[in-house]
Coordinates of C-alpha atoms in Angstrom, one line a residue:
X467 CA 30.1 -22.1 -16.5
X468 CA 28.0 -18.9 -15.7
X469 CA 29.6 -15.7 -15.5
X470 CA 29.3 -13.4 -12.8
X471 CA 28.6 -9.7 -12.4
X472 CA 32.1 -8.5 -10.4
X473 CA 31.6 -6.3 -7.3
X474 CA 34.7 -4.2 -8.2
X475 CA 32.7 -3.4 -11.5
X476 CA 30.0 -1.7 -10.4
X477 CA 30.1 1.7 -8.3
X478 CA 28.3 0.6 -5.2
X479 CA 28.2 4.1 -3.9
X480 CA 26.7 5.4 -6.9
X481 CA 23.6 3.1 -7.2
X482 CA 22.9 3.4 -3.2
X483 CA 23.1 6.7 -2.8
X484 CA 23.1 8.5 -6.2
X485 CA 20.8 6.7 -8.7
X486 CA 17.6 7.5 -9.5
X487 CA 16.9 4.2 -10.7
X488 CA 18.4 1.4 -8.8
X489 CA 16.3 -0.4 -6.3
X490 CA 16.9 -3.5 -4.1
X491 CA 13.6 -5.2 -4.6
X492 CA 14.3 -7.1 -7.9
X493 CA 16.9 -9.1 -6.0
X494 CA 15.2 -9.1 -2.7
X495 CA 11.3 -9.4 -3.4
X496 CA 8.4 -10.4 -5.3
X497 CA 4.6 -9.0 -5.0
X498 CA 1.9 -11.4 -5.6
X499 CA -2.0 -10.4 -5.3
X500 CA -4.9 -12.1 -4.8
X501 CA -5.4 -13.2 -8.6
X502 CA -1.8 -14.6 -8.4
X503 CA -0.3 -11.8 -10.5
X504 CA 3.2 -11.4 -10.0
X505 CA 4.9 -8.0 -9.9
X506 CA 8.7 -6.9 -9.0
X507 CA 6.7 -4.7 -6.0
X508 CA 3.5 -3.2 -5.2
X509 CA 4.4 0.6 -6.6
X510 CA 3.2 -0.1 -10.0
X511 CA 0.0 0.3 -11.7
X512 CA -0.6 -3.3 -11.8
X513 CA -1.2 -3.6 -15.7
X514 CA 1.7 -5.3 -16.6
X515 CA 2.3 -8.7 -14.1
X516 CA 5.7 -10.5 -15.2
X517 CA 3.7 -13.9 -14.6
X518 CA 1.1 -16.0 -12.6
X519 CA 1.3 -17.8 -9.4
X520 CA -0.6 -20.6 -10.7
X521 CA 1.5 -21.2 -13.3
X522 CA 5.0 -20.7 -11.9
X523 CA 6.9 -20.8 -8.5
X524 CA 8.5 -17.4 -7.2
X525 CA 11.8 -19.1 -7.5
X526 CA 11.1 -19.2 -11.5
X527 CA 9.5 -15.9 -11.4
X528 CA 12.5 -14.2 -10.0
X529 CA 14.4 -15.2 -13.0
X530 CA 11.9 -14.4 -15.8
X531 CA 13.0 -12.6 -18.7
X532 CA 11.5 -9.5 -17.4
X533 CA 12.9 -9.8 -14.2
X534 CA 16.5 -10.2 -15.6
X535 CA 16.1 -7.1 -17.8
X536 CA 14.7 -5.3 -15.0
X537 CA 17.9 -5.7 -12.8
X538 CA 20.4 -5.0 -15.5
X539 CA 18.6 -1.7 -16.2
X540 CA 19.2 -0.8 -12.8
X541 CA 22.8 -1.5 -12.8
X542 CA 23.1 0.5 -16.2
X543 CA 21.0 3.5 -14.5
X544 CA 18.1 2.9 -17.2
X545 CA 14.6 3.8 -16.4
X546 CA 11.7 1.0 -16.6
X547 CA 8.5 1.7 -17.5
X548 CA 7.0 -0.5 -14.5
X549 CA 8.9 1.7 -12.1
X550 CA 7.2 4.9 -13.3
X551 CA 5.2 4.8 -10.1
X552 CA 8.4 5.5 -7.8
X553 CA 10.0 8.0 -10.4
X554 CA 6.9 10.3 -10.5
X555 CA 6.5 9.7 -6.6
X556 CA 10.1 11.0 -6.2
X557 CA 9.1 14.1 -7.9
X558 CA 6.2 15.2 -5.4
X559 CA 7.9 13.9 -2.5
X560 CA 11.2 12.8 -0.8
X561 CA 9.9 9.7 0.1
X562 CA 9.5 6.4 -2.3
X563 CA 9.3 2.7 -2.2
X564 CA 12.5 2.5 -4.3
X565 CA 14.3 4.4 -1.4
X566 CA 13.0 2.4 1.5
X567 CA 14.5 -0.3 -0.3
X568 CA 18.1 0.8 -0.3
X569 CA 17.4 1.9 3.1
X570 CA 16.3 -1.2 4.7
X571 CA 18.0 -3.7 2.5
X572 CA 21.2 -1.8 1.0
X573 CA 23.1 -3.9 3.3
X574 CA 22.3 -6.8 1.1
X575 CA 24.0 -5.2 -1.7
X576 CA 27.2 -7.2 -1.8
X577 CA 25.7 -10.5 -1.5
X578 CA 22.8 -10.3 -4.2
X579 CA 25.4 -8.7 -6.8
X580 CA 27.8 -11.6 -6.3
X581 CA 25.0 -13.9 -7.1
X582 CA 24.2 -11.7 -10.3
X583 CA 25.0 -13.3 -13.7
X584 CA 25.9 -11.1 -16.5
X585 CA 22.6 -12.0 -18.0
X586 CA 20.7 -10.8 -15.1
X587 CA 19.8 -14.3 -13.6
X588 CA 20.3 -14.6 -9.8
X589 CA 21.4 -17.6 -7.8
X590 CA 19.9 -18.6 -4.5
X591 CA 16.9 -16.3 -4.3
X592 CA 16.2 -15.0 -0.6
X593 CA 13.2 -13.0 0.3
X594 CA 13.9 -10.5 2.4
X595 CA 11.0 -8.6 2.1
X596 CA 7.5 -10.5 2.3
X597 CA 4.7 -8.5 0.5
X598 CA 2.4 -11.5 -0.6
X599 CA -1.4 -10.4 -0.4
X600 CA -2.8 -14.5 -0.2
X601 CA -6.4 -13.5 -0.7
X602 CA -9.2 -10.8 -1.4
X603 CA -10.9 -11.4 1.8
X604 CA -11.8 -8.4 3.7
X605 CA -14.7 -7.0 5.9
X606 CA -14.8 -3.5 3.9
X607 CA -15.7 -2.2 0.3
X608 CA -14.2 0.5 0.1
X609 CA -14.9 2.9 -2.7
X610 CA -11.2 3.4 -4.2
X611 CA -11.0 -0.5 -4.1
X612 CA -12.7 -3.4 -6.0
X613 CA -13.1 -7.1 -6.2
X614 CA -9.1 -8.1 -6.2
X615 CA -8.6 -6.9 -2.8
X616 CA -12.4 -7.5 -1.2
X617 CA -14.3 -10.1 -1.1
X618 CA -17.1 -7.6 0.5
X619 CA -17.0 -5.8 -3.3
X620 CA -17.1 -9.3 -4.9
X621 CA -20.4 -10.0 -2.9
X622 CA -22.0 -6.9 -3.9
X623 CA -20.8 -7.7 -7.7
X624 CA -22.3 -10.8 -7.6
X625 CA -25.7 -9.2 -6.6
X626 CA -25.8 -6.5 -8.9
X627 CA -24.1 -7.4 -12.2
X628 CA -22.0 -10.5 -11.9
X629 CA -23.8 -13.3 -10.9
X630 CA -21.0 -15.5 -11.5
X631 CA -18.0 -13.8 -10.6
X632 CA -16.0 -15.5 -7.7
X633 CA -16.3 -14.1 -4.0
X634 CA -13.2 -15.4 -2.5
X635 CA -10.1 -14.9 -4.6
X636 CA -6.7 -16.7 -3.6
X637 CA -2.9 -16.1 -4.9
X638 CA -2.5 -19.9 -6.0
X639 CA -6.3 -20.8 -6.2
X640 CA -6.0 -22.5 -3.0
X641 CA -3.5 -25.3 -3.8
X642 CA -1.2 -23.5 -0.9
X643 CA 2.0 -24.0 -2.8
X644 CA 2.9 -20.0 -2.4
X645 CA 2.4 -20.4 1.6
X646 CA 4.6 -23.5 1.3
X647 CA 7.1 -21.3 -0.5
X648 CA 7.0 -18.2 2.0
X649 CA 7.4 -20.8 5.2
X650 CA 10.5 -22.0 3.3
X651 CA 11.8 -18.3 3.3
X652 CA 11.1 -17.4 6.6
X653 CA 14.7 -17.9 7.7
X654 CA 15.7 -15.1 5.2
X655 CA 12.9 -12.7 5.8
X656 CA 14.0 -9.1 7.5
X657 CA 10.5 -7.4 7.0
X658 CA 7.3 -8.9 6.8
X659 CA 4.2 -6.8 5.3
X660 CA 1.0 -7.7 5.7
X661 CA -2.0 -6.1 3.7
X662 CA -4.7 -7.3 1.8
X663 CA -7.6 -7.8 1.7
X664 CA -7.5 -7.2 5.3
X665 CA -4.6 -8.9 6.8
X666 CA -6.3 -9.1 10.6
X667 CA -9.0 -11.8 8.9
X668 CA -6.3 -13.6 6.6
X669 CA -5.5 -17.3 8.0
X670 CA -2.3 -17.2 6.4
X671 CA -1.1 -14.0 8.0
X672 CA -1.3 -15.7 11.5
X673 CA 0.6 -19.4 9.9
X674 CA 3.4 -16.9 8.7
X675 CA 3.4 -15.1 12.6
X676 CA 3.5 -18.6 14.2
X677 CA 6.4 -20.0 12.0
X678 CA 8.3 -16.7 12.7
X679 CA 8.1 -17.2 16.1
X680 CA 8.6 -21.1 15.9
X681 CA 12.1 -20.5 14.1
X682 CA 13.4 -17.7 16.5
X683 CA 12.9 -15.0 14.0
X684 CA 11.2 -12.6 16.0
X685 CA 13.7 -9.9 15.0
X686 CA 12.0 -9.6 12.1
X687 CA 10.5 -6.4 11.5
X688 CA 6.5 -6.8 11.3
X689 CA 4.7 -4.0 9.2
X690 CA 1.2 -3.7 8.5
X691 CA -1.4 -1.6 6.5
X692 CA -4.7 -2.8 8.1
X693 CA -8.4 -0.9 8.4
X694 CA -8.0 -1.0 12.4
X695 CA -11.4 -2.5 12.6
X696 CA -10.5 -5.4 14.6
X697 CA -7.7 -7.0 16.7
X698 CA -8.7 -10.5 17.2
X699 CA -9.6 -13.5 14.8
X700 CA -11.0 -16.6 15.3
X701 CA -8.3 -18.1 18.3
X702 CA -5.6 -15.2 17.6
X703 CA -5.3 -12.2 19.5
X704 CA -2.9 -10.2 17.7
X705 CA -1.3 -8.4 20.7
X706 CA 0.0 -11.5 22.2
X707 CA 1.4 -12.8 19.0
X708 CA 3.0 -9.2 18.6
X709 CA 4.2 -9.7 22.1
X710 CA 7.1 -12.1 21.0
X711 CA 8.4 -9.5 18.3
X712 CA 11.2 -6.8 18.5
X713 CA 9.6 -4.4 16.1
X714 CA 5.9 -3.7 14.8
X715 CA 5.2 -1.4 12.4
X716 CA 1.1 -0.5 12.1
X717 CA -0.1 1.7 9.5
X718 CA -3.4 2.2 9.5
X719 CA -5.6 3.2 6.5
X720 CA -7.6 6.2 7.4
X721 CA -9.0 8.4 5.2
X722 CA -11.2 10.8 6.9
X723 CA -13.3 10.4 10.0
X724 CA -17.0 9.8 11.5
X725 CA -19.6 9.6 8.6
X726 CA -17.0 10.5 5.9
X727 CA -14.8 7.6 7.0
X728 CA -17.8 5.3 7.0
X729 CA -18.8 6.4 3.3
X730 CA -15.3 6.3 2.1
X731 CA -14.6 2.8 3.9
X732 CA -17.8 1.1 3.5
X733 CA -18.1 -1.7 6.7
X734 CA -16.4 0.9 8.6
X735 CA -17.7 1.5 12.4
X736 CA -16.1 4.8 13.5
X737 CA -16.4 4.4 17.2
X738 CA -14.4 0.8 17.2
X739 CA -11.8 1.9 14.4
X740 CA -11.2 5.1 16.5
X741 CA -10.9 2.8 19.9
X742 CA -8.5 0.6 18.2
X743 CA -6.6 3.5 16.8
X744 CA -6.0 4.9 20.2
X745 CA -5.0 1.5 21.6
X746 CA -2.1 1.2 18.5
X747 CA -1.2 5.1 19.8
X748 CA -0.7 4.4 23.1
X749 CA 1.3 1.1 22.8
X750 CA 5.0 1.9 23.3
X751 CA 5.9 -1.4 21.1
X752 CA 3.9 -0.2 18.2
X753 CA 5.5 2.4 15.7
X754 CA 2.2 3.5 14.6
X755 CA 1.2 5.7 11.7
X756 CA -1.5 6.7 9.5
X757 CA -1.7 6.1 5.8
X758 CA -4.3 8.3 4.1
X759 CA -5.4 7.6 0.5
X760 CA -5.3 11.1 -1.3
X761 CA -8.3 11.8 -3.6
X762 CA -11.3 13.7 -4.5
X763 CA -13.1 12.7 -1.6
X764 CA -10.7 14.1 1.0
X765 CA -8.7 16.9 -0.7
X766 CA -10.9 19.7 0.4
X767 CA -11.3 18.7 4.0
X768 CA -7.6 17.3 5.1
X769 CA -6.9 19.9 7.6
X770 CA -10.0 19.4 9.2
X771 CA -9.2 15.7 9.1
X772 CA -5.5 16.0 10.7
X773 CA -7.1 18.5 13.4
X774 CA -9.7 16.1 14.6
X775 CA -6.9 13.5 14.7
X776 CA -4.6 15.4 16.8
X777 CA -7.7 16.4 19.3
X778 CA -8.2 12.6 19.7
X779 CA -4.3 12.4 20.4
X780 CA -4.2 9.8 17.4
X781 CA -1.5 12.1 15.5
X782 CA 0.5 14.1 17.3
X783 CA 2.6 17.0 15.6
X784 CA 4.6 17.0 18.5
X785 CA 6.3 13.7 18.5
X786 CA 5.3 12.0 14.9
X787 CA 7.7 12.2 12.3
X788 CA 6.2 10.3 9.6
X789 CA 2.7 9.5 8.3
X790 CA 2.0 8.7 4.4
X791 CA -0.3 10.2 2.3
X792 CA -0.8 7.8 -0.7
X793 CA -1.1 10.0 -3.9
X794 CA -3.6 7.5 -5.5
X795 CA -3.9 7.7 -9.6
X796 CA -6.8 5.1 -9.9
X797 CA -9.5 4.7 -10.0
X798 CA -8.8 7.6 -11.9
X799 CA -12.4 9.1 -11.5
X800 CA -11.4 9.8 -7.9
X801 CA -8.1 10.9 -8.2
X802 CA -7.4 14.4 -6.9
X803 CA -6.2 15.6 -10.3
X804 CA -9.7 15.0 -11.4
X805 CA -11.2 17.6 -8.8
X806 CA -12.5 20.8 -10.9
X807 CA -9.5 23.5 -11.1
X808 CA -11.4 26.0 -8.9
X809 CA -12.2 23.4 -5.9
X810 CA -8.6 22.4 -6.4
X811 CA -7.3 25.8 -5.9
X812 CA -9.8 26.1 -3.0
X813 CA -8.4 23.1 -1.3
X814 CA -4.9 24.4 -1.9
X815 CA -5.4 27.2 -0.5
X816 CA -6.9 26.4 2.6
X817 CA -4.0 23.9 2.9
X818 CA -1.3 26.6 2.6
X819 CA -3.2 28.6 4.9
X820 CA -3.0 25.9 7.7
X821 CA 0.7 24.2 7.1
X822 CA 4.1 25.7 6.6
X823 CA 6.4 22.8 6.0
X824 CA 7.4 22.5 9.6
X825 CA 5.9 18.8 10.5
X826 CA 5.5 16.0 8.8
X827 CA 1.8 16.7 7.9
X828 CA 2.7 19.7 6.6
X829 CA 5.6 18.4 4.1
X830 CA 2.8 15.8 2.9
X831 CA 0.1 17.8 2.3
X832 CA 1.8 20.4 0.7
X833 CA 3.2 17.4 -1.7
X834 CA -0.4 16.2 -2.0
X835 CA -1.1 20.2 -3.4
X836 CA 1.7 19.6 -5.9
X837 CA 0.4 16.2 -7.4
X838 CA -3.1 17.4 -7.8
X839 CA -2.1 20.5 -9.6
X840 CA 0.0 18.6 -12.3
X841 CA -2.9 17.7 -14.4
X842 CA -6.5 18.5 -14.5
X843 CA -8.3 15.6 -15.8
X844 CA -12.2 16.4 -14.8
X845 CA -13.5 16.7 -18.0
X846 CA -12.4 13.1 -19.3
X847 CA -13.4 11.3 -16.1
X848 CA -17.0 12.9 -15.1
X849 CA -19.2 10.8 -16.5
X850 CA -17.1 7.5 -15.0
X851 CA -17.3 9.8 -11.5
X852 CA -21.0 10.2 -11.8
X853 CA -22.1 6.8 -13.1
X854 CA -20.0 5.1 -10.4
X855 CA -21.0 7.7 -7.4
X856 CA -24.6 7.1 -8.2
X857 CA -24.3 3.3 -8.7
X858 CA -22.9 2.7 -5.5
X859 CA -25.3 5.2 -3.7
X860 CA -27.9 3.1 -4.9
X861 CA -26.6 -0.1 -4.1
X862 CA -25.5 0.7 -0.7
X863 CA -28.4 3.3 0.3
X864 CA -25.5 6.2 0.6
X865 CA -25.8 9.6 -0.1
X866 CA -22.4 10.9 -1.3
X867 CA -23.3 14.5 -1.6
X868 CA -24.8 14.7 1.5
X869 CA -21.9 13.2 3.3
X870 CA -19.2 15.5 1.5
X871 CA -21.5 18.8 1.2
X872 CA -18.3 20.6 -0.1
X873 CA -18.2 18.3 -3.5
X874 CA -21.8 19.7 -4.2
X875 CA -20.6 22.0 -7.0
X876 CA -19.8 18.6 -8.7
X877 CA -23.4 17.7 -8.5
X878 CA -24.5 21.1 -9.7
X879 CA -22.9 20.1 -13.1
X880 CA -24.6 16.9 -13.8
X881 CA -27.0 16.8 -16.6

C-alpha cells in the first residue's frame, strides 16, 4: 500500500503564505512546447525538459522522477534550479508565476497534498491550469523568437540556411494524442491559457473552447497571450465564442508602436493591431492588459511608448492596475542587460525622471531598471548582436538602426 503525506504534517500557512520555493503548479499543471518537450511550467529557460509528449503521456510525465523530486523539494523548502526564473523575478518584482500559482490554485492545496505519496508521486492528476503550445503556427516572426514558436521563422530559415528544416512543428507530431488528453481534462480546468505560436490561428484552441462550452465549463477563466493581429479564423468569431464565458483575460504582446513594432515583430500591421487593441480595451467583458517584452530594442523608449499608448486610450493610468513587463534574458544579445552602460544609464535616468512608483507602469519600469543594471554583458554578446541584427536586416529588407536611431551608438562601435 502506498504511504501518503499527511496533511497535518505540513505547514499549510507557511507553504502558501511565506515559502520562497513552494508552488502549486507541480501538482496542477504541465507545460508542453510545440517540439513536444514537457516542463513543470513555462517559467524556465527551456533547457531541461522532463520528457517529451511524443514518447510519454502527460499522465506519465507528471510522475517522472524529476517531478516527484520537485514536489518534495518544494514541500521541504529547497530550491530547484529549473525554478530560477521565478526566484530571480521575485528579486526584481513583486510578481512571479510561482506566486500566481498560489493565488489561483491554493484552494486545491488540501486535495493535492492528500493525494501525494511520501516519494512525491501523485494520484489522479487533475490539470487545473492548461498551457499546452500545440504548434508553432504563427503569422509573425518576432526578432526575439525562433522556429520553435513561429512557423514564419521556420519558412525564413528554410529559405536561408536550413533547407531541410520543418515548417510546422506540432506538440505530438500530429498524432492528436495530447489534444485527446486535454479534452479528457476539460472538466478540471480552472484556467485555460492560450499562447503560441499565435493562438487565434491555431485549430486546437477552438476545439478546446468548443468543448468547454459543450461541457458547460463556461466558468473557466480564459487567458490569452496574443499578438492582436486578428479576431477571426476560418468559421470562428472569437467574440461570439467568448460571449459564452464569464471571465476573459487578454494580454497583448506589444513591445513598441508604429514602425518600431513592425520591425520588432515582423508581420505586424500596426494600424490593424491598434484597432484590435482598442476593441479589446473597450470591451467591458475583457480584462485587458499589455505584455511587453523588455529588451535592448525598447529600453530607451519605454516612456514614449507608454505615452503613446495612453494618448490612444489603450493604456489608462487612472484605471489600469496591472500590466506586465517580461524581463527577457533570451536571446542574450537582445537582453536589456546587454545595453552598454552609458546607454543603460541614459535609459534609467529617463525612466526615473518620468515615473515615481505611483502607478502600475511606474512600478514595472522601475523593476526593469533594476533588472538591466544587475549585469553588463555587452562585451560578451556584441558579436552575436551584430551578426543576427544585420542577418535579419538583409533577409527581411529592414534597417534596424534607422528604425531605432537612439541605438546608433552601438553601430558606431561596429568594426
